[in-house]
Coordinates of N, CA, C and O in Angstrom, one line a residue:
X651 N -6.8 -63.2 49.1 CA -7.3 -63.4 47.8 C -6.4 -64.3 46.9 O -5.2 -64.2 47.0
X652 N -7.0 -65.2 46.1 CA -6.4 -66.3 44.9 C -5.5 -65.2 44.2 O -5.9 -64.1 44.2
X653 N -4.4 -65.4 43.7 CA -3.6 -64.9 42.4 C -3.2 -63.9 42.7 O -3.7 -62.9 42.2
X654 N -2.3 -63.8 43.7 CA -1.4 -62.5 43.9 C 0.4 -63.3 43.9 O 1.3 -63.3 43.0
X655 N 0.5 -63.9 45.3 CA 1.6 -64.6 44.9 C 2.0 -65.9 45.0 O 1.0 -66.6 45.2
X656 N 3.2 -66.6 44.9 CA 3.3 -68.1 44.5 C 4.9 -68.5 45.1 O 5.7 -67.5 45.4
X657 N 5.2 -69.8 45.3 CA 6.5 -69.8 46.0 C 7.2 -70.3 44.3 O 6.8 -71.4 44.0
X658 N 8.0 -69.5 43.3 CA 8.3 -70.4 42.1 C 9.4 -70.9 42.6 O 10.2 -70.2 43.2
X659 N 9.6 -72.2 42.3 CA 10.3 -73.2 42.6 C 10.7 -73.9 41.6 O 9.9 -73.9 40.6
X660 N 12.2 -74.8 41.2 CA 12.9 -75.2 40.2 C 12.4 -76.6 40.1 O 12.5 -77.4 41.0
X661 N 11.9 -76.7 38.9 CA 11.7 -78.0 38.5 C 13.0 -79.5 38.8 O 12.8 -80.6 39.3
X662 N 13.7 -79.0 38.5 CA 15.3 -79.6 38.7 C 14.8 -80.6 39.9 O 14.3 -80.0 40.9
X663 N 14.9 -81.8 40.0 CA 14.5 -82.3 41.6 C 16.5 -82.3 42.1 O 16.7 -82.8 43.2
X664 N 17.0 -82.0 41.8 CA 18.5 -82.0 42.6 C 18.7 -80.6 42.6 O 19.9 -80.1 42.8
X665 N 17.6 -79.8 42.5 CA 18.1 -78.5 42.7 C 17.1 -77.7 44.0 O 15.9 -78.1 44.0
X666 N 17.4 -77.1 44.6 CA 16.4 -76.4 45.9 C 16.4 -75.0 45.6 O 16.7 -74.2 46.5
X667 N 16.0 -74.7 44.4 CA 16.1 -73.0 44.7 C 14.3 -72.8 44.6 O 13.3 -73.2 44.0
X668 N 14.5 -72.0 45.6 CA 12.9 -71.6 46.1 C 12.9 -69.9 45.6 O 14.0 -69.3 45.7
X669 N 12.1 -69.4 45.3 CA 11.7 -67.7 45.2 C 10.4 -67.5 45.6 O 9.4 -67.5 44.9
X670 N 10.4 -67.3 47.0 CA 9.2 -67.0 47.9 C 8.4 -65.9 47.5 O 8.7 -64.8 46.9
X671 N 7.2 -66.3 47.8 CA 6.4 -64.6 47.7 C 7.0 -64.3 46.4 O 8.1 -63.7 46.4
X672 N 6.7 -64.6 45.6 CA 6.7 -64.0 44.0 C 5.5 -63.4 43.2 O 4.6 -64.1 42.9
X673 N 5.6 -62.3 43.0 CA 4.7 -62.4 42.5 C 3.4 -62.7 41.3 O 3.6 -61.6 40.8
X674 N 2.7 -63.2 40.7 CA 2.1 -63.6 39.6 C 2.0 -62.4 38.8 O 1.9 -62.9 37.6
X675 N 1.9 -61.3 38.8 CA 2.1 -60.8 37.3 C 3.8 -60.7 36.9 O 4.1 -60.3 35.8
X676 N 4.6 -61.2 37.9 CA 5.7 -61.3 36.9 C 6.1 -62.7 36.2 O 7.0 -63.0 35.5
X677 N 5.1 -63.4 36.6 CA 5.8 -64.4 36.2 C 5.4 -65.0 34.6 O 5.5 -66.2 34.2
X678 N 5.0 -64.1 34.0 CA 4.9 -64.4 32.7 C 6.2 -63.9 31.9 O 6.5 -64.5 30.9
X679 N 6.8 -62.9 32.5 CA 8.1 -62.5 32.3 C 9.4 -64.0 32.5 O 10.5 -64.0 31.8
X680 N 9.2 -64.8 33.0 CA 9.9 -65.9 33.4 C 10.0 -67.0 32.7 O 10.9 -67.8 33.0
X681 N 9.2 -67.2 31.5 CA 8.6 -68.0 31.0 C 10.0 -68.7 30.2 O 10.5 -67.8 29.5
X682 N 10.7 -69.7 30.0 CA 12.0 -70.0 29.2 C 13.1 -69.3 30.1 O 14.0 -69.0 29.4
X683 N 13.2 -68.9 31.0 CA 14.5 -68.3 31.7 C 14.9 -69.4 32.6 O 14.3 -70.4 33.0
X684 N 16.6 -68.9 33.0 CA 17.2 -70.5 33.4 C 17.0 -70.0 35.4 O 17.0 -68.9 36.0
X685 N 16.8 -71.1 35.7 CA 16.8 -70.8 37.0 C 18.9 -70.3 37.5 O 20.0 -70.7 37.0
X686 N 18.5 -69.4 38.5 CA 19.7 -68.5 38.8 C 20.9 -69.6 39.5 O 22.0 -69.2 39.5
X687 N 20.6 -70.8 40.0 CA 21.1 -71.6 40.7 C 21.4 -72.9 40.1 O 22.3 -73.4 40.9
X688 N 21.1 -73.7 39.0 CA 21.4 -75.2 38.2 C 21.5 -74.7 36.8 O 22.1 -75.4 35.9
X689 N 20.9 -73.6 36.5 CA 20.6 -73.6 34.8 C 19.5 -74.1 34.2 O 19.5 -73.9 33.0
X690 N 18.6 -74.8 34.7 CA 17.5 -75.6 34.1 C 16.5 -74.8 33.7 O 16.4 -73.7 34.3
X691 N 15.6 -75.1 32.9 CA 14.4 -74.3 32.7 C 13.2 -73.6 33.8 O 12.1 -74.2 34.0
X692 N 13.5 -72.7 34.3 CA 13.1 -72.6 35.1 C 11.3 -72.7 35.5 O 10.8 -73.2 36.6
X693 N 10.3 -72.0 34.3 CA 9.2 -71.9 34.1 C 9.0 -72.3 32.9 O 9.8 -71.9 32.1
X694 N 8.1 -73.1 32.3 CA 7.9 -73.7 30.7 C 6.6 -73.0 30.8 O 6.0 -72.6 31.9
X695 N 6.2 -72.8 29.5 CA 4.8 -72.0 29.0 C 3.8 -73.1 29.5 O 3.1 -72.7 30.5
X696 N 3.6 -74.5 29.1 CA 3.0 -75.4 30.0 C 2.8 -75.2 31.4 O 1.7 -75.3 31.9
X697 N 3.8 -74.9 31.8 CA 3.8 -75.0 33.6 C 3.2 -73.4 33.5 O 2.2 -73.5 34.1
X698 N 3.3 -72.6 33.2 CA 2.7 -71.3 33.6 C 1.0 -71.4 33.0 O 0.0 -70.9 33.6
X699 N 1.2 -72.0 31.8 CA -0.3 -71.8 31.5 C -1.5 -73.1 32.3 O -2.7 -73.2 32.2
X700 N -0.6 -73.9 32.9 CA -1.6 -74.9 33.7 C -1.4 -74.2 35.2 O -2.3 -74.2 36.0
X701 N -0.4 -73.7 35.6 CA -0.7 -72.2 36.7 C -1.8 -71.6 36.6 O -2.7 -71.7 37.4
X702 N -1.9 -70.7 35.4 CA -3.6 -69.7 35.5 C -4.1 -70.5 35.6 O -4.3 -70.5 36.8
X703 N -4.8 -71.8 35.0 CA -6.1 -72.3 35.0 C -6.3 -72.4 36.3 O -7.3 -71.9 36.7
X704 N -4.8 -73.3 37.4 CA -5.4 -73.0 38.6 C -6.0 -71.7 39.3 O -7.1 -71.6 39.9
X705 N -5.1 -70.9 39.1 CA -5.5 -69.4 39.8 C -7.3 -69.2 39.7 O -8.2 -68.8 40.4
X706 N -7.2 -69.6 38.5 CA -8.4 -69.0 37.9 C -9.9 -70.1 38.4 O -11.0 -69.5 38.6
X707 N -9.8 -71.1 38.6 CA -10.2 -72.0 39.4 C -10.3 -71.9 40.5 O -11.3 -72.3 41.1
X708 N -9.2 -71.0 41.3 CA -9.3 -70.7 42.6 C -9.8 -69.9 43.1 O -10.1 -69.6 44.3
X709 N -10.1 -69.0 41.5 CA -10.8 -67.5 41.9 C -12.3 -68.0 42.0 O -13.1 -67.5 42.8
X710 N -12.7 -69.1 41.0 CA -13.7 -69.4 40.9 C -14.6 -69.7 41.9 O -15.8 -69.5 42.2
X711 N -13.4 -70.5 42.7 CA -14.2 -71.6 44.1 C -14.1 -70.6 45.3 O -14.6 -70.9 46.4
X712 N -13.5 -69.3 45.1 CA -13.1 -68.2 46.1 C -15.0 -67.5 46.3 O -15.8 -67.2 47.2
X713 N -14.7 -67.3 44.6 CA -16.5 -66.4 44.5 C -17.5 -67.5 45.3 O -18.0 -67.1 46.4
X714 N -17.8 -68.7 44.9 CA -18.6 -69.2 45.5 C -18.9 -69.8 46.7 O -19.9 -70.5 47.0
X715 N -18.0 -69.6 47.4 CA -17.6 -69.8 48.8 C -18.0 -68.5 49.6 O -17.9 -68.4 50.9
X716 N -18.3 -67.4 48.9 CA -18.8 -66.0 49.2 C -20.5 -65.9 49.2 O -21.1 -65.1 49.8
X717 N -20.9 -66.8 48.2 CA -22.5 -66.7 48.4 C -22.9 -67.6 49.5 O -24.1 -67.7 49.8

């Protein structure tokens, strides 16, 4: 199923920190926090709120791929 979890990953391109299998309802909790590994922003409200639209898009094309 669409919108359970996500690999969040650091914007930083000189930085490789990966957090696999995360999952989407925490990551509104994330939102302005520094990644654990460079310090950089890890999640911007931008980047999380163009996240749902995907999810939500994917739920969309999920349903109609069922009829």
């Amino acid at each position: 199923m669409v919108g359970e979890i996500t690999n969040l990953v650091c914007d930083n391109k000189k930085c490789d920190y990966v957090s696999h299998n995360f999952p989407h309802k925490h990551l509104k909790e994330l939102i302005n926090t520094r990644c654990p590994k460079c310090t950089a922003n890890l999640l911007t409200l931008d980047d999380y709120d163009n996240f749902q639209e995907v999810v939500e898009l994917g739920k969309i094309v999920e349903e109609l791929c069922k009829k």
